[in-house]
Each structure stands twice: as structure tokens, then as C-alpha cells.
Short mmCIF file of C-alpha atoms and ligand atoms in Angstrom, two decimals:
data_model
loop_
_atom_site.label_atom_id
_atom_site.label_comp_id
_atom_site.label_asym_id
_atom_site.label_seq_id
_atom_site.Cartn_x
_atom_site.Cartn_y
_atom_site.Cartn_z
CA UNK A 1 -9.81 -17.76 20.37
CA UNK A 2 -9.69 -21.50 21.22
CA UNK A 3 -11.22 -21.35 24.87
CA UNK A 4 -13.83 -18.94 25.69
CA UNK A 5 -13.35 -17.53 29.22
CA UNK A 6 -16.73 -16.67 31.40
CA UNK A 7 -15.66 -13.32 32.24
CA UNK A 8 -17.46 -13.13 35.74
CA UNK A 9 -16.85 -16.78 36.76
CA UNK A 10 -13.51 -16.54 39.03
CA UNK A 11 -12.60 -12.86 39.01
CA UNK A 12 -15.46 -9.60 39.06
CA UNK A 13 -14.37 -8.66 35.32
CA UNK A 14 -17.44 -7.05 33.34
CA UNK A 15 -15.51 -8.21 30.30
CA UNK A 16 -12.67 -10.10 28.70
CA UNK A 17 -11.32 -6.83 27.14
CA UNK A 18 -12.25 -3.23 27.05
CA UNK A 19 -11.73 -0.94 24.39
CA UNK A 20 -11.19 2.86 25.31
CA UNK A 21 -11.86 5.34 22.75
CA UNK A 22 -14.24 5.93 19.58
CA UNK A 23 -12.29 7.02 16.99
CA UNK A 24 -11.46 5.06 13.63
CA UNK A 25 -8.63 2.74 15.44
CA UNK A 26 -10.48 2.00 18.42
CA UNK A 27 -13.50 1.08 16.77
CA UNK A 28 -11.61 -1.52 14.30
CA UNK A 29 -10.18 -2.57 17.67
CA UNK A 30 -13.56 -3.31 19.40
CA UNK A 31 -14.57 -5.06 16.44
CA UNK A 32 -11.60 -7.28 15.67
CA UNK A 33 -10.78 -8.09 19.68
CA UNK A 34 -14.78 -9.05 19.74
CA UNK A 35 -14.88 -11.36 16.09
CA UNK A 36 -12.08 -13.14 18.08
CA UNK A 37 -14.78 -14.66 20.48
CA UNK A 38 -14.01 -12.17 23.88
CA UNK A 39 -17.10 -10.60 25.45
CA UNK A 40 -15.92 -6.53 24.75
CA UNK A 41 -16.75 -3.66 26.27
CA UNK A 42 -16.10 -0.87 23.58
CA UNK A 43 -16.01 3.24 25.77
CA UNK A 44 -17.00 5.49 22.75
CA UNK A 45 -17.72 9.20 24.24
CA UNK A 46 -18.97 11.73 21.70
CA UNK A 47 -15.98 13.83 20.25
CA UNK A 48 -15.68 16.29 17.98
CA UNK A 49 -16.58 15.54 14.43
CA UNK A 50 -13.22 14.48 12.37
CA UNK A 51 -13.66 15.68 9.01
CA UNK A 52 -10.37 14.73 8.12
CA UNK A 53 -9.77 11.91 5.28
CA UNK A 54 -7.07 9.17 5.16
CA UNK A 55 -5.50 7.55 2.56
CA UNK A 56 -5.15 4.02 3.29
CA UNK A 57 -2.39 1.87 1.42
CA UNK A 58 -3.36 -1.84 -0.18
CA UNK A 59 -2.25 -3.41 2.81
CA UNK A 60 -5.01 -1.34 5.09
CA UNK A 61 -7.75 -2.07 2.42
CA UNK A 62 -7.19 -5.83 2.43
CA UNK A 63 -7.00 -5.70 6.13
CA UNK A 64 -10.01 -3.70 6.19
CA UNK A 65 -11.79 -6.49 3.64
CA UNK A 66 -10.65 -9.60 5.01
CA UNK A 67 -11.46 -8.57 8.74
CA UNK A 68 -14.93 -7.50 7.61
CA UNK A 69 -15.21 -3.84 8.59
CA UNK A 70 -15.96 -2.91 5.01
CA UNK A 71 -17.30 -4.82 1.58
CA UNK A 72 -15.82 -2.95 -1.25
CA UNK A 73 -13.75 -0.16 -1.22
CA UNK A 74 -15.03 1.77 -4.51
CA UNK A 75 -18.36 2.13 -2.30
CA UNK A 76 -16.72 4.38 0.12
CA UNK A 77 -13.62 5.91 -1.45
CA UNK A 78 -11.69 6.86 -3.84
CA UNK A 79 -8.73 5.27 -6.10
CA UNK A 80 -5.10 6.23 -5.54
CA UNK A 81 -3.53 5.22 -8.73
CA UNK A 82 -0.70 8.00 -8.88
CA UNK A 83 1.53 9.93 -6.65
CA UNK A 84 3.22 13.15 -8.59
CA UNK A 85 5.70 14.98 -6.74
CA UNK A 86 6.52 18.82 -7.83
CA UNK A 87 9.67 20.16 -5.86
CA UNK A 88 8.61 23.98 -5.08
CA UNK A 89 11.34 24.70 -2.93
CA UNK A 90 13.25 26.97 -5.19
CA UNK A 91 16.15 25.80 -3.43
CA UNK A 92 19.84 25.48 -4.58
CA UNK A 93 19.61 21.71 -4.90
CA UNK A 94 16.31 20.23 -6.25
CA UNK A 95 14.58 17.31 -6.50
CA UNK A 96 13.34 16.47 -10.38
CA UNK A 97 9.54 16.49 -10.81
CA UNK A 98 8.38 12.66 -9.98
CA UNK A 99 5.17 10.40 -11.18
CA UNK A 100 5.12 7.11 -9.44
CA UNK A 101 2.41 5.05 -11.23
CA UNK A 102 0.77 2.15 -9.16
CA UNK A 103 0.52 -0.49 -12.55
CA UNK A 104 3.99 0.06 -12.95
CA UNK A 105 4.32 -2.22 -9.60
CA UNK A 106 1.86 -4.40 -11.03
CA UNK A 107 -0.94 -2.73 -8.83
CA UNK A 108 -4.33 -0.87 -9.89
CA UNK A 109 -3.95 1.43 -7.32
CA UNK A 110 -1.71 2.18 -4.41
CA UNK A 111 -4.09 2.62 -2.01
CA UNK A 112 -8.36 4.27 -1.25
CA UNK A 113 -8.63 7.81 0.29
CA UNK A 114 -11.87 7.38 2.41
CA UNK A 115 -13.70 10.19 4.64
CA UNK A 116 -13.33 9.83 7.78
CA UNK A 117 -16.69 9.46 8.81
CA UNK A 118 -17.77 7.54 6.10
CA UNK A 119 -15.29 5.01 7.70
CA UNK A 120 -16.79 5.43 10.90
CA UNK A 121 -20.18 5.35 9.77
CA UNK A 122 -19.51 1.78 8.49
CA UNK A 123 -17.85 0.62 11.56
CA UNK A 124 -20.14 1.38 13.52
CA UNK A 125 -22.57 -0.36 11.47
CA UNK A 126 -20.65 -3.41 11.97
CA UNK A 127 -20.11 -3.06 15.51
CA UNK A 128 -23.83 -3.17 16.31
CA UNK A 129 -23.66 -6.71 14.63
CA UNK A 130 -21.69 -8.01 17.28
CA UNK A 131 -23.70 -9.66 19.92
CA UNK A 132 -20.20 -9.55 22.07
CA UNK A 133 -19.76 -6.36 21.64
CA UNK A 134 -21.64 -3.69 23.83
CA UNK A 135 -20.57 0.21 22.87
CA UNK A 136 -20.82 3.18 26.18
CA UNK A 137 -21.14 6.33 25.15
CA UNK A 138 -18.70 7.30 28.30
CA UNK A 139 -15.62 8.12 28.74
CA UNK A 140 -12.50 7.05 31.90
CA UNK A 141 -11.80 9.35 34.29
CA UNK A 142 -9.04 7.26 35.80
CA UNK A 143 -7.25 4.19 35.39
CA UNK A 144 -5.43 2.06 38.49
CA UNK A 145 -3.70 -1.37 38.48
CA UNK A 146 -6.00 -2.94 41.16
CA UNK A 147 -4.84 -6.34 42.88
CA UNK A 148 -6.50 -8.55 40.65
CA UNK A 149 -7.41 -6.94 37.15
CA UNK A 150 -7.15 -3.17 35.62
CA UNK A 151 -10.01 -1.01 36.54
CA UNK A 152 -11.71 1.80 35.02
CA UNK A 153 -13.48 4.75 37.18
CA UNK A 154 -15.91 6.13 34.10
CA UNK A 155 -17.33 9.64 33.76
CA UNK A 156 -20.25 9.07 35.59
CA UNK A 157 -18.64 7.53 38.01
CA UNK A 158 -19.25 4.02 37.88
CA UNK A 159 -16.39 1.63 37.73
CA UNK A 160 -15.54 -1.60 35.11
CA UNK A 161 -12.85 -4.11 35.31
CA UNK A 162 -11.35 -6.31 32.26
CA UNK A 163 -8.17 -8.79 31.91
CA UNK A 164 -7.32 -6.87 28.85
CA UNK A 165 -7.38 -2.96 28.78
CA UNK A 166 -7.22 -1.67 24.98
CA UNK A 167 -5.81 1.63 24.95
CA UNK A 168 -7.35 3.42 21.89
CA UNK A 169 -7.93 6.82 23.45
CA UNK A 170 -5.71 9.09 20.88
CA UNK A 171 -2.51 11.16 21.23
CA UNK A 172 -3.41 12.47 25.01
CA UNK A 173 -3.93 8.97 26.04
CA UNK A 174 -4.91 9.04 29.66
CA UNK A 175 -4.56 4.97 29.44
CA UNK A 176 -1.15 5.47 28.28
CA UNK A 177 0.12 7.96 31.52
CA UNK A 178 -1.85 6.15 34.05
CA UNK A 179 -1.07 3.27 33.17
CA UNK A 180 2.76 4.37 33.43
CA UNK A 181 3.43 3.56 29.53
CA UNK A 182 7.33 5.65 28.91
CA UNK A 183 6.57 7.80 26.09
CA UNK A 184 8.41 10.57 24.08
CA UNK A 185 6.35 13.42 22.87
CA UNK A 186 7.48 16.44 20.71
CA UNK A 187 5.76 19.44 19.14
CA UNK A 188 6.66 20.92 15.73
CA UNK A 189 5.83 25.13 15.12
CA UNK A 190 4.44 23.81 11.80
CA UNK A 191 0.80 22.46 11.87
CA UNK A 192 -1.78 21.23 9.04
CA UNK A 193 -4.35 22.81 7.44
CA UNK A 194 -7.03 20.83 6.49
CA UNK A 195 -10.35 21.15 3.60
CA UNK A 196 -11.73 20.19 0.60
CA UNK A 197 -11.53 22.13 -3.02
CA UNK A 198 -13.67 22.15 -5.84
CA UNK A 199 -11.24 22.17 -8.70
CA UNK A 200 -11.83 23.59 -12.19
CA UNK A 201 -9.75 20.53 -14.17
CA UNK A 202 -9.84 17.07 -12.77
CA UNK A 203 -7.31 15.71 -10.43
CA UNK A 204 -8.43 11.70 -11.41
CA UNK A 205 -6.83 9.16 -9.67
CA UNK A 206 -3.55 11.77 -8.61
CA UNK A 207 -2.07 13.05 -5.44
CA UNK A 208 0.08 15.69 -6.07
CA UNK A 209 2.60 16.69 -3.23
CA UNK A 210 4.19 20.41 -4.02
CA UNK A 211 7.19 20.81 -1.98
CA UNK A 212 7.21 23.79 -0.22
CA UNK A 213 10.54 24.40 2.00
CA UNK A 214 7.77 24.85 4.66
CA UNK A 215 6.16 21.26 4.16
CA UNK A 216 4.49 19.58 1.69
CA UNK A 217 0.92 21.09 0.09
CA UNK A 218 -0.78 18.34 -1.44
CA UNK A 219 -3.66 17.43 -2.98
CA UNK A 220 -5.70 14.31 -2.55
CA UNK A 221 -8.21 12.90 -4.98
CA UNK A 222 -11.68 12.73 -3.41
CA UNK A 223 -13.90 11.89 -6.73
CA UNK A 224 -14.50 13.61 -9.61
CA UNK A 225 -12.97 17.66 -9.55
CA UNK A 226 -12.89 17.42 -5.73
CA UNK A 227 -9.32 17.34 -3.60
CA UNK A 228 -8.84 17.30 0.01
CA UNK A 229 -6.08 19.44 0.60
CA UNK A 230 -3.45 18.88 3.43
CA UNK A 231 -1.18 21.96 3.58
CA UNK A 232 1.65 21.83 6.10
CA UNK A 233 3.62 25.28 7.00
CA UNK A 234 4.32 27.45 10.22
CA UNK A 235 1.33 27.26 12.64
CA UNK A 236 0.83 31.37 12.33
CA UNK A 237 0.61 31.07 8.65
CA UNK A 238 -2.05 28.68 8.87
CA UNK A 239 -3.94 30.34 11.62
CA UNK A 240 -3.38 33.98 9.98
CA UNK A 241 -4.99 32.44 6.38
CA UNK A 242 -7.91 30.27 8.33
CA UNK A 243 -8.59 33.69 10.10
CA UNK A 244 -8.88 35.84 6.39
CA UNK A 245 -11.45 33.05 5.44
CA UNK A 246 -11.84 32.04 1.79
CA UNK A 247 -10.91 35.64 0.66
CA UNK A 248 -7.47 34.75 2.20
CA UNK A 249 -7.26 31.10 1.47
CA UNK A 250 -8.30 31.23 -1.91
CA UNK A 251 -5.25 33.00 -4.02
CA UNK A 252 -2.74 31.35 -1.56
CA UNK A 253 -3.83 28.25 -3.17
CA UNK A 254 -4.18 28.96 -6.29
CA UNK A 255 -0.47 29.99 -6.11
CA UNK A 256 0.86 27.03 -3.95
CA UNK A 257 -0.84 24.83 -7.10
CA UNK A 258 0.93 26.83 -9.48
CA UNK A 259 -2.53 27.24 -11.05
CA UNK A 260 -2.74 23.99 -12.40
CA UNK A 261 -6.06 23.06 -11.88
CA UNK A 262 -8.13 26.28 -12.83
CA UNK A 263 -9.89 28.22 -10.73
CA UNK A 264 -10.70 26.95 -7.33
CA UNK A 265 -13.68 27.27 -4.67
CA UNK A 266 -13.15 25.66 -0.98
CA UNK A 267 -16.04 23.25 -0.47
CA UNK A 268 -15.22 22.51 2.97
CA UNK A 269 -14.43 24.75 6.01
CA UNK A 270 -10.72 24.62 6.93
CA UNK A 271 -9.36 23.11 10.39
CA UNK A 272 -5.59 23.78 11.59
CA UNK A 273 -3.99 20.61 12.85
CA UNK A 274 -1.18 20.65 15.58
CA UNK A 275 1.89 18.94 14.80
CA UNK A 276 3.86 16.44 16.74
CA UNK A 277 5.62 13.27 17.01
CA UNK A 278 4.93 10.62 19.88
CA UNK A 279 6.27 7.23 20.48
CA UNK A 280 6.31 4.65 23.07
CA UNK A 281 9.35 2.33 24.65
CA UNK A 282 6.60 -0.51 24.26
CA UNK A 283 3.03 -0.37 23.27
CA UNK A 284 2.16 -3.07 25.76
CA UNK A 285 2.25 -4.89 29.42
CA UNK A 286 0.39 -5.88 32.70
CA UNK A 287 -2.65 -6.52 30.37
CA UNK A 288 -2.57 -2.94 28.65
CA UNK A 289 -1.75 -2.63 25.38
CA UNK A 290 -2.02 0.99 23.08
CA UNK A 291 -3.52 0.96 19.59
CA UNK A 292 -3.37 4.02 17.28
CA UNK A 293 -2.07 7.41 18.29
CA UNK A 294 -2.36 6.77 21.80
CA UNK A 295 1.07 4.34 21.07
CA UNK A 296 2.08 6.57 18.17
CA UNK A 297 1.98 10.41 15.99
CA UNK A 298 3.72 11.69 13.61
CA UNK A 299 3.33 14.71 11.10
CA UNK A 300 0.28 13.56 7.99
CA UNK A 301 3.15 12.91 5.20
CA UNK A 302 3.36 10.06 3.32
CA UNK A 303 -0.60 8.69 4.88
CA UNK A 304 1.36 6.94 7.56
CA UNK A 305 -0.96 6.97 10.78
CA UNK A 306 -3.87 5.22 10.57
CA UNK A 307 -2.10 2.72 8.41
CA UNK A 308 -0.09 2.03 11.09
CA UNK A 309 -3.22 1.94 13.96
CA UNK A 310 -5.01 -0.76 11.41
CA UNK A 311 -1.91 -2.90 11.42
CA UNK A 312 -1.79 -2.20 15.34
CA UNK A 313 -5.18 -3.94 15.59
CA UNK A 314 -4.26 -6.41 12.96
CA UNK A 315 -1.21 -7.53 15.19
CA UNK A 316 -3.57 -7.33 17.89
CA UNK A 317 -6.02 -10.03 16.80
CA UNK A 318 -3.30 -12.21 15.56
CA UNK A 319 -2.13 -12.12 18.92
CA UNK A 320 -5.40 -13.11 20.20
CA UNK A 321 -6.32 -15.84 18.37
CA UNK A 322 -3.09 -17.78 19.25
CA UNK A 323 -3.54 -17.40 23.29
CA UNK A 324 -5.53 -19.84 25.68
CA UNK A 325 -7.88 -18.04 27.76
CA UNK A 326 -8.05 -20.96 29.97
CA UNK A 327 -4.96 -19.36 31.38
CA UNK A 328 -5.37 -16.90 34.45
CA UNK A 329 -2.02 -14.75 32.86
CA UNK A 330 -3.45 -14.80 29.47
CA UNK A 331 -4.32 -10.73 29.33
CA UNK A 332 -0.47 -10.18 30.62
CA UNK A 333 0.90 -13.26 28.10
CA UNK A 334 -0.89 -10.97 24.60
CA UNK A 335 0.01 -7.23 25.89
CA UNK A 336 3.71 -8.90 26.30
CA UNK A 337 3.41 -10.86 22.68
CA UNK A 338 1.93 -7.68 21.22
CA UNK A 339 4.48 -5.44 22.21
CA UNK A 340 6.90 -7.73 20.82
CA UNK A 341 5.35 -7.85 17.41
CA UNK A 342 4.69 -4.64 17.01
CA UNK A 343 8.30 -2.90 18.17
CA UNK A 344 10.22 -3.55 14.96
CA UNK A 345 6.94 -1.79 12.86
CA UNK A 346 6.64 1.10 15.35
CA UNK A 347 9.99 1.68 15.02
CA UNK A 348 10.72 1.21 11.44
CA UNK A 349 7.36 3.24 10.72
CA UNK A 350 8.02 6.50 13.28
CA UNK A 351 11.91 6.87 11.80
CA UNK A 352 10.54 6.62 8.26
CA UNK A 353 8.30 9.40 8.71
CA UNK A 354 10.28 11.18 11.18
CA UNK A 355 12.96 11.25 8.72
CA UNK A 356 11.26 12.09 5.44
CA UNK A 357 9.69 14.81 7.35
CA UNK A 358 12.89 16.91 8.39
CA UNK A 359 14.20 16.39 5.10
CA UNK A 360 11.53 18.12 3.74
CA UNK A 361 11.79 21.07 5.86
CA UNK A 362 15.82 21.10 6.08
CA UNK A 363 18.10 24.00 4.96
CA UNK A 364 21.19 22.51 4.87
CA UNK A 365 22.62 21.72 1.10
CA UNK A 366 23.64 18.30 2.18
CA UNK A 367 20.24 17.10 3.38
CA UNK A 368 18.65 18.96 0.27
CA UNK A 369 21.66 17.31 -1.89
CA UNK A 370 20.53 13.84 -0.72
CA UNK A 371 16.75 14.43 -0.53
CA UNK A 372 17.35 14.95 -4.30
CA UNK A 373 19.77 12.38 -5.32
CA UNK A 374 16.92 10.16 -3.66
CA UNK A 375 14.13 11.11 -5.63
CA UNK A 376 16.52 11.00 -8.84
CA UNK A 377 17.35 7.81 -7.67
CA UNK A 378 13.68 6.75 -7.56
CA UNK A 379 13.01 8.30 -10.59
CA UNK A 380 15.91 6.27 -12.24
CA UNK A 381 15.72 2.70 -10.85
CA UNK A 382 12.41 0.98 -10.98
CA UNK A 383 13.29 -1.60 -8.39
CA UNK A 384 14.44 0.67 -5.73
CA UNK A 385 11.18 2.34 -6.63
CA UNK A 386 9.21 -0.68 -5.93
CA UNK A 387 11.27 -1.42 -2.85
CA UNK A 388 10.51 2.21 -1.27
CA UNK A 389 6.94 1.62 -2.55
CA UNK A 390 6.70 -1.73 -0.12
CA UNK A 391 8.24 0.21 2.90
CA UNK A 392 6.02 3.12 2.04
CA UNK A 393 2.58 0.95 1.81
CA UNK A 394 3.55 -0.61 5.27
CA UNK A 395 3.96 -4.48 2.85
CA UNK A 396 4.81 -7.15 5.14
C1 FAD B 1 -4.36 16.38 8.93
C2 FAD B 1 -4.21 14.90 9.08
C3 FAD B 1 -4.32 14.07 7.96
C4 FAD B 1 -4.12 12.69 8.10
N1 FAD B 1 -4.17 11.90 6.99
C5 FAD B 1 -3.90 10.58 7.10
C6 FAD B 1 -3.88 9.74 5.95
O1 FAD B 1 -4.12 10.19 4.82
N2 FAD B 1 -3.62 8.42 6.12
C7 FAD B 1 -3.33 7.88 7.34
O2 FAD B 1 -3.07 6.68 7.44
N3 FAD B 1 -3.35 8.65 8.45
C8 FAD B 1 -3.63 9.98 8.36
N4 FAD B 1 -3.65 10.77 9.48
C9 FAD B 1 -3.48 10.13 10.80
C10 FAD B 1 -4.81 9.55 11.27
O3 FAD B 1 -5.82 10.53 11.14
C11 FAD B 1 -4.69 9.11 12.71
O4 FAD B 1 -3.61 8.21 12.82
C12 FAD B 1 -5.93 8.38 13.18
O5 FAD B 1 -7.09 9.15 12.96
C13 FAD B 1 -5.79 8.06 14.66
O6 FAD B 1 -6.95 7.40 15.11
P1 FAD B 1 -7.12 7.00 16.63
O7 FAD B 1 -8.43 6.29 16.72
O8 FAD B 1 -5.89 6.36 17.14
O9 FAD B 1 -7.19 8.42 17.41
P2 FAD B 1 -8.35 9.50 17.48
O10 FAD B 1 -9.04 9.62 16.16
O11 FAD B 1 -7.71 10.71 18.07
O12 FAD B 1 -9.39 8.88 18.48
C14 FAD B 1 -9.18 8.86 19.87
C15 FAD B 1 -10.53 8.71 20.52
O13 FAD B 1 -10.35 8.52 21.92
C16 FAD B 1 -11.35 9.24 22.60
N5 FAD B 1 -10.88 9.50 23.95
C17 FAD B 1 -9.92 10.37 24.37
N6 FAD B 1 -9.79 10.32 25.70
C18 FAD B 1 -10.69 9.40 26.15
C19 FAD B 1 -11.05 8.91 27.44
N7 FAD B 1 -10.44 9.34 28.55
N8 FAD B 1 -12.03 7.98 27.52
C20 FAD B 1 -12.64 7.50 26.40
N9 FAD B 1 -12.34 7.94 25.16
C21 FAD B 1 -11.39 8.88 25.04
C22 FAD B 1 -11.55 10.51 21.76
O14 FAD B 1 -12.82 11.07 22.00
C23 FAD B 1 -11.42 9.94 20.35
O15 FAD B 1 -12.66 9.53 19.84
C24 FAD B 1 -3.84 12.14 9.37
C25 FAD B 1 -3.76 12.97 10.50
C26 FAD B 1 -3.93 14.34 10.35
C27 FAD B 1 -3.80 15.23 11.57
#
């Protein structure tokens, strides 16, 4: 940021830019928006513990690097160097069995699958580095356009203005309806179920993805014989076998692995996801802008979602440093240039998934007939395989 604004000089702001929500997205927010130079105000409520884990591609890792949030990545996660795909569908039409390998593209791994709250933990580590930066363990209770600048009516009751309002605050974004974003929200009847096994054989450096003409059942590596396990089917299924405990869960897996890694213990409790997809006409304006899955959801195939909220908050800061403070418009001028930037990703990103995702779970011969002639494509060419790798790791 070239010129520094005094936050309290010629308006009452508290801060050049607050940051609503605590989860992985709006903490890389709070830190990025504060290395740019703006005094932040980062609203970080307890929530409940997310022991989900997310496979970030290259382009997250090196975002994650160069912006500082973490040092290296084999400290915190583990190596995705191969994606194997197993069509289970039993269908008329399948798919041939498919191993994408990442040196193949020249890479030594596609991506890092990190816990969750190993993430956060180091975020938050970084965060209280930031002199600009001040975390509130409270939440908003209500958002209004006042005359002059956004304002924020907090839990408690108190009330905080900024220029800037970063919208961070997840998939029921109250920043997002107050604030009168236009959004378009729907559910699935499928959901995810969510733990960790202990396998008997290694998985190494594989996620395998069974396709199941539910949804997808795969497998993520999570260091040595330990997979987290995202299983997507109907949202009674899952509920039914979270409800029989591991006495239920156990065979079920063991059969939708097609016993290919031994025997296998859960290590983790399971948690049952709801499903949906949500998207926004534009994830910015009147000095709002949304970051993460308060601007955007979709169904966990093809680790899409908080690939996409890191290269929200990239976009963000690249905004940011390109804007003069100096100017009384400036908070209006980056949610404007940041809804610009980011429409052609959102887009591109939400019919991707959107797309893959109902031609997994389609019935219809032609959709399986292409699904297949896809992956056989893939299979076949490498460059088309390279090409769908770029689009798939979110390359720019
Ligand atoms: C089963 C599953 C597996 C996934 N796996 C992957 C993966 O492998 N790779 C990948 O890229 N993505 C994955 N995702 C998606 C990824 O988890 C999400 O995109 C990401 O966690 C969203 O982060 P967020 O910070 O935007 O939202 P959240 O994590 O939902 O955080 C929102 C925060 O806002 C807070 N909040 C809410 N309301 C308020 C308020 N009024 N005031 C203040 N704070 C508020 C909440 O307490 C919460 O802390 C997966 C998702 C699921 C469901």
C-alpha cells in the first residue's frame, strides 16, 4: 500500500479494513489485508472445531509460502504425488481405471493435504506477529450501510466502523444478506462423511477416488498408513452408518475400498457434511467484498474450495497494493476492482465443479458415455492431461 491512511483522522473508522470470520480463509485474509500496511480489525468468534483436512494444489502452497502464512509445507502436511481413479459404478458405460502421476507434468507433487487445524494453528501464529493486526473473539450481529462508512453492531453490543468490510464469515454469511450481496444457493440430498482410517497397507503419496454412482469415496493420504476419508452418498445413508458407529462403518468401508488396503480401524470420529452449491452475481461493492464460502460452495470433489478462498485473498491483496489510500473512495474503488478480478475464476471454478459433480452422480448413458470417453481421453493424451491438470490446480 503506497499511502498509509490514519484511520480515525477524517472519518470515526476503528480501522482501515475489518475482517469477519475465523476460519482458514478469513484468517489468511486478516493477515494478507494487514502485511499490505492497513490497520485490521480481524472478528474471530469461537466455532466449532473443523476437523476436516484440505488438499491444497501447488498454486495454494506457493501462495501460502510466498505470502508468509507458512515456511515449509513437509512440516505440516502431506505429499500429493498421485491421483488414481477406480470407476465403481457398475454401470453400462465405464470409465477405465486412471493414475495421473504429478512428475509426469514435470511436478513432485500435485499439491499438500494439511489438517485443518494444523493450518489454523499456524495462522494464527502469524497473525499475532502483526502489530496491525488486532484479533476479537466476537462475532456481528448486524451489518448497515451507514452515511459515511459500513458499520458493525457486535455480539456484545458494541459497534465498529471500517472503509473496507471483509466478508469471511462462511456459507451463511450474514455480511453477504445484509449487505444485499444477490446470491444463488442450492442443497443436494447427498452429504459427506468425513474421518480418518488407519489402514493395514500404505496408501503413500495416493488419493484414490472410487466412483460410486452415489459420489465419489476417496481416500486421502495423511502420512504413513493413515487416510482421511471423504465419502459422498445420500444424506440417510450417511446418517444411518454414523448412527451404527464403527460396527456399522467399518465393513461398509472395507467394501467401498474393494479391500485393498487390509484391514481397517477408524482413527477419527466421523462428521456428516451437508451438501450445497452457492454463488454470488459479484463478490464485491460499496466497500464489501466476500472471501471464501461466504462468496462461494460447492460439493468437496476435486479439493476445489479453499483453493479457491486462498486465491480470493490472493486477488484481494493484489488489489490492495495497487490502490491509493489517499483517496476518500478507495474502499469502494478495491471491492469494485476485486469483483472484477475475481468473476471470470468464480465462474470458471463453480461450473467446473458443478459440472464434474452431476456427472458423477448422472444416470443417463449419454452423460455416463461422455464422463468415460473423458477419462479415456485423459488417459490417452498426455497434453490434454496436463491441460485439465492446470484447470484442475486452479494455474493461472
Ligand atoms: C468434507 C469437506 C472436505 C473439504 N475438502 C477440501 C479440500 O480437500 N480442499 C479444498 O480446497 N477445500 C476443501 N473443502 C472446502 C473447504 O473446507 C472450505 O472451502 C473452507 O474451509 C472454507 O473456509 P471459510 O473460512 O471460507 O469458511 P468457514 O471455515 O466456514 O469459516 C467461516 C467462519 O466465519 C465465522 N462466522 C460465521 N458467522 C459469523 C458472524 N456473524 N460473525 C463473525 N464470524 C462469523 C464462523 O464461526 C467460522 O469460523 C472441503 C469441504 C468439506 C465440507
Amino acid at each position: 500500500m503506497s499511502d498509509l491512511p490514519n484511520p480515525s483522522a477524517s472519518t470515526s473508522a476503528d480501522a482501515d479494513a475489518i475482517v469477519v470470520g475465523g476460519g482458514l480463509v478469513g484468517l489468511a485474509a486478516a493477515i494478507a489485508v494487514a502485511k499490505t500496511g492497513l490497520q485490521v480489525i480481524h472478528l474471530a468468534p469461537p466455532g466449532p472445531v473443523d476437523n476436516r483436512t484440505s488438499a491444497l494444489m501447488m498454486p495454494s502452497v506457493e501462495f501460502l509460502r510466498s505470502a508468509g502464512l507458512i515456511e515449509q509445507p513437509e512440516a505440516l502436511g502431506h505429499r500429493l504425488s498421485e491421483i488414481r481413479i477406480i470407476d465403481a459404478t457398475g454401470r453400462l458405460i465405464r470409465a477405465p481405471e486412471t493414475l495421473f502421476e504429478a512428475r509426469e507434468s514435470g511436478l513432485e507433487a500435485f499439491g499438500w493435504n494439511f489438517a485443518n487445524q494444523r493450518l489454523l494453528a499456524q495462522f494464527r501464529t502469524r497473525a499475532a506477529e502483526l502489530p496491525n493486526l488486532e484479533t476479537r473473539r466476537l462475532g456481528v450481529a448486524e451489518f448497515a450501510f451507514e452515511a459515511i462508512l459500513p458499520e458493525l453492531t457486535l455480539t456484545g453490543g458494541s459497534r465498529l466502523r471500517a472503509p473496507l468490510i471483509v466478508g469471511a464469515d462462511g456459507k451463511k454469511s450474514l455480511i453477504r444478506s445484509a449487505a444485499g450481496f444477490r446470491a444463488r444457493e442450492n442443497g443436494f440430498t447427498q452429504a459427506a462423511l468425513v474421518c480418518d482410517l488407519e489402514l493395514t497397507r500404505p496408501i503413500g503419496g495416493m488419493s484414490v477416488e472410487f466412483h460410486y454412482p452415489q459420489g465419489p469415496f476417496t481416500l486421502v493420504p495423511a502420512g504413513d498408513n493413515r487416510a482421511n476419508l471423504v465419502w459422498i452418498d445420500d444424506r440417510e445413508v450417511l446418517r444411518g452408518a454414523k448412527a451404527g458407529g464403527a460396527e456399522r462403518l467399518i465393513p461398509i468401508f472395507q467394501a467401498k475400498s474393494q479391500h485393498l488396503f487390509g484391514p481397517i480401524t477408524l482413527a477419527t470420529p466421523a462428521h456428516v457434511f451437508p451438501l450445497s452449491t452457492l454463488s454470488v452475481e459479484r463478490a464485491g461493492f460499496r466497500g464489501v467484498v466476500l472471501v471464501g464460502e461466504a462468496a462461494h460452495a460447492f460439493p468437496p470433489i476435486g479439493a476445489q474450495g479453499l483453493n479457491l478462498g486462498l486465491r480470493d485473498v490472493a486477488d484481494l491483496a493484489a488489489v490492495l497494493k495497487g490502490v491509493a489510500t489517499t483517496n476518500p473512495s478507495w474502499a469502494e474503488e478495491v471491492s469494485k476492482a476485486y469483483s472484477d478480478r475475481r468473476a471470470a475464476d468464480l465462474a470458471r471454478t463453480g461450473g467446473m465443479v458443478d459440472a464434474l459433480f452431476r456427472s458423477l452422480l448422472a444416470d443417463m448413458l449419454p452423460a455416463q458415455a461422455m464422463r468415460s470417453a473423458g477419462l479415456w481421453a485423459l488417459k490417452l493424451l498426455p497434453g490434454l492431461r496436463r491441460q485439465a491438470f492446470s484447470l484442475g490446480m486452479g494455474i493461472r
